Each structure stands twice: as C-alpha cells, then as structure tokens.
Amino acid sequence: MSDEMDTRPVAKSWIPGERGEQDRDAIGAADDAVVVDVDAGDAVADEELERLFEAETSEGDQELTLVEETDEIELLIERGAILRLPEDAAIAVDPASQGDAADAHFGDGETMIINLGPQHPSTHGVLRVMLELQGETVLRSKPVVGYLHTGMEKTAEELTYVQGATNVTRMDYLSPLNNELAWSLAVEKLLDVEMPARATWIRMLMSELNRISSHVMWAATNGMDLASTTMMIFGFREREMILSFFEKTTGLRMNHNYIRPGGVAADLPDGWEDDVSVIVDTIAGRLDEYDELLTGQPIFRERTEGVGIIGPDLALAMSATGPILRASGVPWDLRKSMPYLKYDEVDFDVIVGTVGDTFDRYAVRLNEVRESIRIIRQVVEKMPAGDYKVQDKKITPPPRARIDESMEALIHHFKLYTRGFEPPAGEVYASIESPRGELGCYIVSNGSNKPYRMHWRGPSFVNLQSVPALLRGSLLADAIAILSSVDPVLGEVDR
Amino acid sequence: MVDETTARAVTDPTSDDVPVSLVAELGELAGVAVAFFRGDEVLFPPRERYVAAVAALKAAGFVMCSDLCAVDYLTHMDRVLPDGVTGERFEIVVNLLSHSRRRYVRLRVQIPADDPVAPTLFYLYPGVENMEREVYDLFGIVFSDHPDMTRILMPQDWEGHPLRKDYGVGRVPVQFKEAPGPR
C-alpha cells in the first residue's frame, strides 16, 4: 500500500482545492500509519503549488490601478510622453486641443488607460504602449520599452573588435547588414584604414538589397495591420528572394556577420550579376502590383491619409530620422547629404513627403525601394575588380589555403581570432542611413583589443519618441496604422 | 590620442581641409577646449557652460540632437584630454547635427563621480528624452529638471547601473535558471 502511494505523481491537478479533495478521498481508504506519511508529503506539495501561484515577475505588480488609487509618480509615468512636450508643441500636434479642451480631460476620471502590448500582434515585437482614451480617441500615450533588453552594449565591452560584428548584427534583425556596416565604418575610422574599392561597392550592394528587404517586410506587416493579408504574403515573397541571395553570398539568411572591419567576409558568388538583376527586375514589376493593391485603393487611402501627422519642426525636435523625417518634408538622407561609401558616385533621388501622414510614410518607403533598385543597377554596372578586403594581415585573416603552407599566415590567423587587433586610443562616431533612419555607432577605444565603450544610436529607439505626438487625437483603430508606420524594430530599441 | 589628423571622407564630404573650428566662429563658445580626432570636432565645455554651449550651437544651425550617451572612464582615467580639461569619471557625450552645414559636432562634458548630476537638454531638444533616461538607467547620472527621470530599459526596481565599469558582467544570477517548471 505505502509503495503504491509513494509512486503517485506529485501534482495531479492545477487547482489546489480540487487536488486536496482527491487526495483526502484516497487517504480515507488507507490505514493510519500511511496517512501521516502522505500528509507530510502533501503539505510539501501544497506549499510548492502555493509558491507557484504566488510567484511574481521581477517587475512586480503588472496591472494598472485606478486613477484615484495611483500615486503621483506612477501617474506621471502612465500619462505619456506628450505631457512632457513643451506646452506649445503639445497644443500644436493636437487639432482638438484649441482652448482648454486638452486639459479638461486630465484627471476627471472619464478617460481610460489601456495597455497595447507587449504581447500584441500589431506592436511588431514586445512594444507596449499605454494609451489614454476618451471614448475611442487617443489622448496621451507612452511607449514602454525594455522587454527585450539583453545588454548588448555591455556585452560588446567583453568582445574583441573582430567578434563585435556578430553582436551588433543581432540588434536590428531586419537590416543586419546595415548594423554591420555602421560597426565596420566606426572601427575602420578608428583604425584609419582605407577600404579597397570593391569592398566598398559590395557593401553598397548588400546594404541596398537589405534596405529593399527591410522595406518590403515593413510593407508586409503594415498590410497585415491594415487587414490586407495579400500584402503580407507579397512582402514575404519578395523578401525571400533577397534572403536567398544573402544565403548564397554570406551563408546565412539573417545575422550574416558578412560586412566586417577591414572589408567583407567573402567575395560575391559567381554569376551574382544575374542573380541580382533577376531580383531587382522582379521586384520592380512587383512594386507596380503593390500600387494596384494598395496605393490607389480607397480603403487603404481612407485609413492612412491624414492619419498621424507630424510636421518638420516637431520631427526635427524629436530627433526623428529616416522615412518619418522625410515624409514630413525634410530632404535629409545621410547617403545624399553626407555620403559614406561611394554614394556620391551613384545617381538617386531623396524621396520626401508633403503632409507627414501615414500615407506619406508608406509612399516614401515604397519609392525608396525604387531608388534602391536604381542604385543596385548602377552598382552592378560599376562594380570594380580587386580585393574584397584590406590586405593587412593584422586586420583581416589570410586566405585559408595560405595557412597550410605559410607559418606566418598561420600565426596571423591565430592571433587575429584569439586576440584580434588593437586600434589606437580615441573615440569616433560613425553614422549611416539605415532603412529606419540614422544608425550611429560610437566607440571609445583605450588602445586594447576590445572596445572600452560601444554605444548604439538606434533609429527605432529615438523614433519611438514621436509616437505620442503622432497618436494624439487619433482613433484607437488608427493607432495601429500609425504604430506600424513608425516601423520600430524592438531588437534595436532595447538592445 | 587627440591629434590634428586631417579629415577623412567617411563622415564629411567637404573634408579636403580641416573644418573651421566652431569655437573660433561662435563668440559664446570662447574659451571652450577643442580637439580634432579623425576629422570630427570635439568640444569640452565644463558642466556649468554645457547648456549654454548647446544653446549657442543650436542657434548656429545645429537643430537636431543626434545622439546623447555617457561613458564611464573608471578604468581609463589616463585618457588624453586637451589642456585645461580635468578628466572626471563620467563623461556625457552629445552629437549634434547641422543640416545646413552638413556636419556633426561632438561635446564631451566631464561629470564627477561624487556628484553625478547634469542639466537636461530636454527644453532645447525634446528628442533627448529617451536618451537621457537611458543614460540615467545605465549609468546613474541624474539629469536635473528632466520631466521623467525613470528607468527605461531595466526594470523599475533594478539595483545598480549596469554600464558602470564597477558593475561586473554576470554578477546578477540568471533570473529563470532555477525556476521550477509547471510539473
């Protein structure tokens, strides 16, 4: 009998009361000696269960309390960032707040605060937005971030410059090659080395392909948010073509570690011109399909036009960059204005909007894909021959075949992958135009083989500040369209 | 470390010659230490003149604050600084962007360890709100008059500031390692 009782499963049910009753029934049939044993085991199991039920996350209480019961500091946190805009700016973004209307809502108990996310399909990851609603109208809002924080800037201090690219490529996971590019440009600026021409042009090719894949991915998720499932399938279909080319070139579909300090990891595969030409020709045709599906479609236009407007002054004050800034009418693109790589040798236009609404941000991105296609066609024509990495054995590894025959090459290879190189002490900031805006990398070197400090200026992180300004005064249903048009990638926001 | 290296084409298209120093151009910046590194101009205003210097730069066309971060120099106190600047433990690093001039300027402000407080730039550039909160969260530098000086990336009840150099890697046990499973 006692053997039988010992081998029963520890927990039969998730509901403690139910479980206890079941056990007591079983115990009733047993003799006294056994009852004592079972009771002891039972108490332990119950405690265990109770502990499980009471377990809290490290963040403590997750629910929002009633407005009257919330202390002032917590209220300040809940009431979004729009409160913290300078007063005139806050009035300026809210068409409904002429006069005292805006302040009348504050604290009168008629508004409701709801959480959007962090587990919500249209927040594009673990973004949580607190929204203050009056009826269906959004008043104040606040993005709450940090759910994906993994301390990448701290990690970078423990990795050598050679290893660093594997770390940063995971930040903005929709444009990994742009992350690697910003990192490599910063490290090379520190080292003060000149890139071979072919390496530069390969970087441009990959960066622009990545911009297309990121923008069509955005178009896909944006379509899904606006209930256009067809667009979602279309976008993923086009992205897949580019990812296949990335896989062929770099060996990986994402997180490539392809653009490295000193050049790129490998030369382009044979016949890459044909691959790339097929990709850009196909996508150029498909963009016209997007136009038919969305651009001229009344439902799509109704949902995006005049929704979430941000003007140039406010966008600049909020440090917004990328399509948000350009849609508001500021022709600022680092590729054009402060060219890096060889963007001054290719012909392309900077796309700007006029109104700064959600539709403009859509149009800017769609036409940027067309400009990227223009750039890629020129890159295919102008791609020079030569080295794809710097021929400096302190910075880039020797070819694999050399290691078998040259002791020196073996030593260089070993030193590079165990210790890495040591740039001079100093600090640099390098920035590029990623699909989401200005992506900056700030590195402090103390002369050792690891960065003393690496800081990442993430465009998504900064652009999220514009969200309260964009949302204010819009409908809750539009909030989804607006959030989507900001195109945040939470991996880069939280780093 | 800080040398008169000629500018390179990486960030500045007009970099064939060293750009004219903003300190020479703007009267409000008189006396601020300046250095060039890899073609970028770096200003070292003291903490008292920090906001005034940024305001002067904003008036001179630097209408956007691109980036604001901090560095903890605890284990690298012997860094090279221009004459007249005493190195403190913390530095706040601000990158301002001028669209009309097409250039960046960087400011490095020394913040002592025993008084880690800096004035906020929020009222000049509302866009530094997230960045200053990040610096507070990860370095413990308080920005006075910032409207919402709370943590942004770490949990609200987190102890310590992870990007400080005396905050060891892996010091905090992994949160979910020992958590019992549901069965």
Tab-separated table of N, CA and C in Angstrom, chain A residues 172-275:
chain	number	residue	atom	x	y	z
A	172	ASP	N	19.204	45.208	-34.961
A	172	ASP	CA	18.083	45.449	-35.872
A	172	ASP	C	18.020	44.247	-36.804
A	173	TYR	N	17.203	43.275	-36.413
A	173	TYR	CA	17.278	41.990	-37.116
A	173	TYR	C	16.662	42.024	-38.509
A	174	LEU	N	16.028	43.150	-38.874
A	174	LEU	CA	15.526	43.227	-40.248
A	174	LEU	C	16.528	43.873	-41.191
A	175	SER	N	17.530	44.524	-40.656
A	175	SER	CA	18.578	45.049	-41.536
A	175	SER	C	19.953	44.779	-40.932
A	176	PRO	N	20.281	43.499	-40.772
A	176	PRO	CA	21.539	43.151	-40.099
A	176	PRO	C	22.774	43.699	-40.821
A	177	LEU	N	22.727	43.746	-42.154
A	177	LEU	CA	23.924	44.192	-42.874
A	177	LEU	C	24.193	45.676	-42.632
A	178	ASN	N	23.128	46.445	-42.402
A	178	ASN	CA	23.336	47.855	-42.092
A	178	ASN	C	23.976	48.018	-40.718
A	179	ASN	N	23.592	47.171	-39.770
A	179	ASN	CA	24.249	47.216	-38.463
A	179	ASN	C	25.738	46.941	-38.603
A	180	GLU	N	26.039	45.890	-39.362
A	180	GLU	CA	27.447	45.528	-39.525
A	180	GLU	C	28.209	46.648	-40.221
A	181	LEU	N	27.523	47.321	-41.148
A	181	LEU	CA	28.181	48.396	-41.880
A	181	LEU	C	28.539	49.542	-40.944
A	182	ALA	N	27.596	49.947	-40.083
A	182	ALA	CA	27.872	51.053	-39.162
A	182	ALA	C	29.015	50.680	-38.222
A	183	TRP	N	28.988	49.457	-37.738
A	183	TRP	CA	30.050	48.982	-36.844
A	183	TRP	C	31.402	49.014	-37.564
A	184	SER	N	31.427	48.476	-38.793
A	184	SER	CA	32.681	48.392	-39.521
A	184	SER	C	33.217	49.783	-39.845
A	185	LEU	N	32.325	50.699	-40.242
A	185	LEU	CA	32.782	52.049	-40.566
A	185	LEU	C	33.376	52.716	-39.327
A	186	ALA	N	32.751	52.484	-38.164
A	186	ALA	CA	33.270	53.092	-36.942
A	186	ALA	C	34.641	52.521	-36.592
A	187	VAL	N	34.783	51.202	-36.675
A	187	VAL	CA	36.067	50.581	-36.330
A	187	VAL	C	37.146	51.009	-37.325
A	188	GLU	N	36.770	51.089	-38.606
A	188	GLU	CA	37.755	51.493	-39.608
A	188	GLU	C	38.152	52.955	-39.458
A	189	LYS	N	37.202	53.765	-39.016
A	189	LYS	CA	37.535	55.174	-38.758
A	189	LYS	C	38.545	55.266	-37.620
A	190	LEU	N	38.363	54.397	-36.632
A	190	LEU	CA	39.292	54.345	-35.507
A	190	LEU	C	40.671	53.868	-35.968
A	191	LEU	N	40.665	52.834	-36.814
A	191	LEU	CA	41.924	52.283	-37.314
A	191	LEU	C	42.561	53.202	-38.343
A	192	ASP	N	41.738	54.030	-38.983
A	192	ASP	CA	42.179	54.907	-40.055
A	192	ASP	C	42.745	54.109	-41.227
A	193	VAL	N	41.984	53.151	-41.708
A	193	VAL	CA	42.400	52.397	-42.892
A	193	VAL	C	41.487	52.745	-44.063
A	194	GLU	N	42.015	52.613	-45.246
A	194	GLU	CA	41.255	52.888	-46.463
A	194	GLU	C	40.754	51.569	-47.024
A	195	MET	N	39.492	51.530	-47.443
A	195	MET	CA	38.925	50.290	-47.987
A	195	MET	C	39.270	50.137	-49.457
A	196	PRO	N	39.501	48.903	-49.916
A	196	PRO	CA	39.609	48.693	-51.358
A	196	PRO	C	38.268	49.011	-52.034
A	197	ALA	N	38.335	49.424	-53.300
A	197	ALA	CA	37.123	49.884	-53.976
A	197	ALA	C	36.062	48.792	-54.026
A	198	ARG	N	36.470	47.558	-54.333
A	198	ARG	CA	35.476	46.504	-54.490
A	198	ARG	C	34.736	46.235	-53.185
A	199	ALA	N	35.476	46.276	-52.072
A	199	ALA	CA	34.818	46.062	-50.772
A	199	ALA	C	33.739	47.113	-50.560
A	200	THR	N	34.051	48.354	-50.897
A	200	THR	CA	33.084	49.434	-50.710
A	200	THR	C	31.837	49.216	-51.553
A	201	TRP	N	32.047	48.808	-52.801
A	201	TRP	CA	30.894	48.636	-53.690
A	201	TRP	C	30.078	47.409	-53.299
A	202	ILE	N	30.739	46.355	-52.838
A	202	ILE	CA	29.986	45.193	-52.354
A	202	ILE	C	29.134	45.602	-51.156
A	203	ARG	N	29.716	46.414	-50.279
A	203	ARG	CA	28.957	46.883	-49.119
A	203	ARG	C	27.733	47.675	-49.550
A	204	MET	N	27.897	48.512	-50.569
A	204	MET	CA	26.753	49.288	-51.046
A	204	MET	C	25.675	48.364	-51.591
A	205	LEU	N	26.104	47.372	-52.366
A	205	LEU	CA	25.137	46.434	-52.949
A	205	LEU	C	24.339	45.738	-51.845
A	206	MET	N	25.065	45.212	-50.854
A	206	MET	CA	24.388	44.453	-49.807
A	206	MET	C	23.514	45.369	-48.960
A	207	SER	N	24.006	46.556	-48.704
A	207	SER	CA	23.237	47.497	-47.889
A	207	SER	C	21.922	47.873	-48.581
A	208	GLU	N	21.986	48.085	-49.896
A	208	GLU	CA	20.759	48.472	-50.605
A	208	GLU	C	19.800	47.289	-50.736
A	209	LEU	N	20.345	46.096	-50.988
A	209	LEU	CA	19.467	44.916	-51.024
A	209	LEU	C	18.761	44.750	-49.680
A	210	ASN	N	19.531	45.013	-48.618
A	210	ASN	CA	18.957	44.880	-47.285
A	210	ASN	C	17.878	45.933	-47.036
A	211	ARG	N	18.092	47.127	-47.624
A	211	ARG	CA	17.086	48.173	-47.477
A	211	ARG	C	15.782	47.730	-48.149
A	212	ILE	N	15.913	47.109	-49.342
A	212	ILE	CA	14.711	46.633	-50.028
A	212	ILE	C	14.020	45.570	-49.185
A	213	SER	N	14.803	44.606	-48.686
A	213	SER	CA	14.171	43.512	-47.937
A	213	SER	C	13.504	44.047	-46.683
A	214	SER	N	14.123	45.059	-46.058
A	214	SER	CA	13.525	45.634	-44.852
A	214	SER	C	12.245	46.393	-45.192
A	215	HIS	N	12.261	47.150	-46.291
A	215	HIS	CA	11.073	47.938	-46.642
A	215	HIS	C	9.917	47.046	-47.108
A	216	VAL	N	10.214	45.990	-47.860
A	216	VAL	CA	9.092	45.127	-48.278
A	216	VAL	C	8.559	44.348	-47.082
A	217	MET	N	9.449	44.032	-46.153
A	217	MET	CA	8.988	43.394	-44.914
A	217	MET	C	8.075	44.345	-44.146
A	218	TRP	N	8.456	45.630	-44.142
A	218	TRP	CA	7.599	46.613	-43.486
A	218	TRP	C	6.256	46.695	-44.219
A	219	ALA	N	6.310	46.739	-45.549
A	219	ALA	CA	5.061	46.813	-46.312
A	219	ALA	C	4.181	45.610	-45.996
A	220	ALA	N	4.819	44.457	-45.804
A	220	ALA	CA	4.064	43.244	-45.487
A	220	ALA	C	3.355	43.369	-44.145
A	221	THR	N	4.102	43.770	-43.108
A	221	THR	CA	3.478	43.842	-41.782
A	221	THR	C	2.482	44.989	-41.720
A	222	ASN	N	2.789	46.077	-42.426
A	222	ASN	CA	1.853	47.197	-42.469
A	222	ASN	C	0.552	46.756	-43.137
A	223	GLY	N	0.680	45.986	-44.215
A	223	GLY	CA	-0.514	45.476	-44.878
A	223	GLY	C	-1.328	44.608	-43.934
A	224	MET	N	-0.630	43.792	-43.160
A	224	MET	CA	-1.334	42.901	-42.236
A	224	MET	C	-2.066	43.708	-41.166
A	225	ASP	N	-1.422	44.782	-40.682
A	225	ASP	CA	-2.075	45.619	-39.677
A	225	ASP	C	-3.333	46.268	-40.229
A	226	LEU	N	-3.328	46.550	-41.526
A	226	LEU	CA	-4.490	47.179	-42.142
A	226	LEU	C	-5.368	46.137	-42.813
A	227	ALA	N	-5.239	44.897	-42.388
A	227	ALA	CA	-6.120	43.820	-42.827
A	227	ALA	C	-5.967	43.490	-44.302
A	228	SER	N	-4.769	43.684	-44.838
A	228	SER	CA	-4.540	43.258	-46.210
A	228	SER	C	-3.584	42.062	-46.180
A	229	THR	N	-4.151	40.897	-46.035
A	229	THR	CA	-3.315	39.692	-45.905
A	229	THR	C	-2.533	39.434	-47.188
A	230	THR	N	-3.112	39.831	-48.316
A	230	THR	CA	-2.407	39.650	-49.585
A	230	THR	C	-1.053	40.353	-49.562
A	231	MET	N	-1.069	41.573	-49.034
A	231	MET	CA	0.186	42.334	-48.971
A	231	MET	C	1.206	41.613	-48.111
A	232	MET	N	0.718	40.983	-47.047
A	232	MET	CA	1.636	40.263	-46.173
A	232	MET	C	2.335	39.151	-46.946
A	233	ILE	N	1.551	38.396	-47.713
A	233	ILE	CA	2.137	37.305	-48.490
A	233	ILE	C	3.089	37.870	-49.544
A	234	PHE	N	2.668	38.947	-50.213
A	234	PHE	CA	3.518	39.565	-51.239
A	234	PHE	C	4.867	39.970	-50.653
A	235	GLY	N	4.817	40.685	-49.538
A	235	GLY	CA	6.047	41.211	-48.954
A	235	GLY	C	7.012	40.108	-48.574
A	236	PHE	N	6.483	39.071	-47.948
A	236	PHE	CA	7.363	37.970	-47.554
A	236	PHE	C	7.926	37.254	-48.776
A	237	ARG	N	7.121	37.191	-49.837
A	237	ARG	CA	7.582	36.540	-51.062
A	237	ARG	C	8.808	37.263	-51.635
A	238	GLU	N	8.733	38.587	-51.689
A	238	GLU	CA	9.851	39.355	-52.247
A	238	GLU	C	11.070	39.277	-51.333
A	239	ARG	N	10.811	39.352	-50.032
A	239	ARG	CA	11.921	39.309	-49.084
A	239	ARG	C	12.664	37.984	-49.210
A	240	GLU	N	11.901	36.927	-49.455
A	240	GLU	CA	12.503	35.604	-49.542
A	240	GLU	C	13.548	35.533	-50.664
A	241	MET	N	13.249	36.200	-51.782
A	241	MET	CA	14.214	36.202	-52.895
A	241	MET	C	15.542	36.809	-52.455
A	242	ILE	N	15.430	37.926	-51.736
A	242	ILE	CA	16.654	38.605	-51.316
A	242	ILE	C	17.380	37.779	-50.260
A	243	LEU	N	16.620	37.197	-49.352
A	243	LEU	CA	17.272	36.375	-48.325
A	243	LEU	C	17.980	35.179	-48.962
A	244	SER	N	17.412	34.637	-50.036
A	244	SER	CA	18.085	33.526	-50.708
A	244	SER	C	19.428	33.973	-51.267
A	245	PHE	N	19.443	35.186	-51.832
A	245	PHE	CA	20.718	35.700	-52.342
A	245	PHE	C	21.696	35.924	-51.191
A	246	PHE	N	21.197	36.447	-50.069
A	246	PHE	CA	22.065	36.628	-48.904
A	246	PHE	C	22.633	35.291	-48.452
A	247	GLU	N	21.782	34.269	-48.473
A	247	GLU	CA	22.240	32.960	-48.023
A	247	GLU	C	23.333	32.439	-48.938
A	248	LYS	N	23.147	32.662	-50.227
A	248	LYS	CA	24.139	32.217	-51.201
A	248	LYS	C	25.470	32.943	-51.005
A	249	THR	N	25.387	34.223	-50.662
A	249	THR	CA	26.602	35.027	-50.549
A	249	THR	C	27.266	34.870	-49.192
A	250	THR	N	26.473	34.934	-48.136
A	250	THR	CA	27.053	35.001	-46.796
A	250	THR	C	26.946	33.685	-46.042
A	251	GLY	N	26.097	32.758	-46.521
A	251	GLY	CA	25.920	31.500	-45.817
A	251	GLY	C	24.756	31.525	-44.851
A	252	LEU	N	24.208	32.724	-44.570
A	252	LEU	CA	23.120	32.813	-43.603
A	252	LEU	C	22.009	33.699	-44.152
A	253	ARG	N	20.786	33.427	-43.701
A	253	ARG	CA	19.666	34.252	-44.128
A	253	ARG	C	19.575	35.546	-43.315
A	254	MET	N	19.912	35.448	-42.057
A	254	MET	CA	19.916	36.639	-41.190
A	254	MET	C	21.193	36.603	-40.359
A	255	ASN	N	21.479	37.737	-39.689
A	255	ASN	CA	22.642	37.812	-38.796
A	255	ASN	C	23.901	37.300	-39.495
A	256	HIS	N	24.251	37.966	-40.599
A	256	HIS	CA	25.217	37.397	-41.527
A	256	HIS	C	26.660	37.424	-41.041
A	257	ASN	N	27.044	38.497	-40.291
A	257	ASN	CA	28.459	38.713	-39.986
A	257	ASN	C	29.254	38.716	-41.280
A	258	TYR	N	28.757	39.424	-42.275
A	258	TYR	CA	29.376	39.429	-43.600
A	258	TYR	C	30.245	40.665	-43.794
A	259	ILE	N	29.678	41.836	-43.452
A	259	ILE	CA	30.475	43.061	-43.508
A	259	ILE	C	31.255	43.153	-42.208
A	260	ARG	N	32.578	43.105	-42.327
A	260	ARG	CA	33.413	43.083	-41.127
A	260	ARG	C	34.414	44.223	-41.179
A	261	PRO	N	34.954	44.629	-40.038
A	261	PRO	CA	36.024	45.622	-40.092
A	261	PRO	C	37.132	45.129	-41.016
A	262	GLY	N	37.477	45.901	-42.014
A	262	GLY	CA	38.510	45.501	-42.958
A	262	GLY	C	37.965	45.030	-44.291
A	263	GLY	N	36.673	44.999	-44.486
A	263	GLY	CA	36.137	44.586	-45.782
A	263	GLY	C	34.884	43.765	-45.619
A	264	VAL	N	34.759	42.730	-46.448
A	264	VAL	CA	33.640	41.800	-46.298
A	264	VAL	C	34.215	40.394	-46.151
A	265	ALA	N	33.380	39.461	-45.694
A	265	ALA	CA	33.883	38.139	-45.337
A	265	ALA	C	34.295	37.325	-46.559
A	266	ALA	N	33.583	37.483	-47.677
A	266	ALA	CA	33.878	36.680	-48.860
A	266	ALA	C	33.485	37.477	-50.091
A	267	ASP	N	34.064	37.097	-51.213
A	267	ASP	CA	33.699	37.763	-52.458
A	267	ASP	C	32.295	37.316	-52.860
A	268	LEU	N	31.698	38.057	-53.786
A	268	LEU	CA	30.367	37.688	-54.261
A	268	LEU	C	30.451	36.381	-55.036
A	269	PRO	N	29.388	35.562	-55.021
A	269	PRO	CA	29.443	34.271	-55.721
A	269	PRO	C	29.445	34.467	-57.239
A	270	ASP	N	29.907	33.444	-57.949
A	270	ASP	CA	29.899	33.526	-59.416
A	270	ASP	C	28.476	33.759	-59.906
A	271	GLY	N	28.354	34.580	-60.920
A	271	GLY	CA	27.034	34.823	-61.503
A	271	GLY	C	26.143	35.693	-60.656
A	272	TRP	N	26.748	36.461	-59.723
A	272	TRP	CA	25.930	37.300	-58.845
A	272	TRP	C	25.190	38.369	-59.622
A	273	GLU	N	25.801	38.817	-60.757
A	273	GLU	CA	25.136	39.879	-61.532
A	273	GLU	C	23.762	39.410	-61.999
A	274	ASP	N	23.715	38.140	-62.478
A	274	ASP	CA	22.437	37.618	-62.963
A	274	ASP	C	21.433	37.517	-61.823
A	275	ASP	N	21.892	36.970	-60.686
A	275	ASP	CA	21.002	36.844	-59.532
A	275	ASP	C	20.398	38.191	-59.149
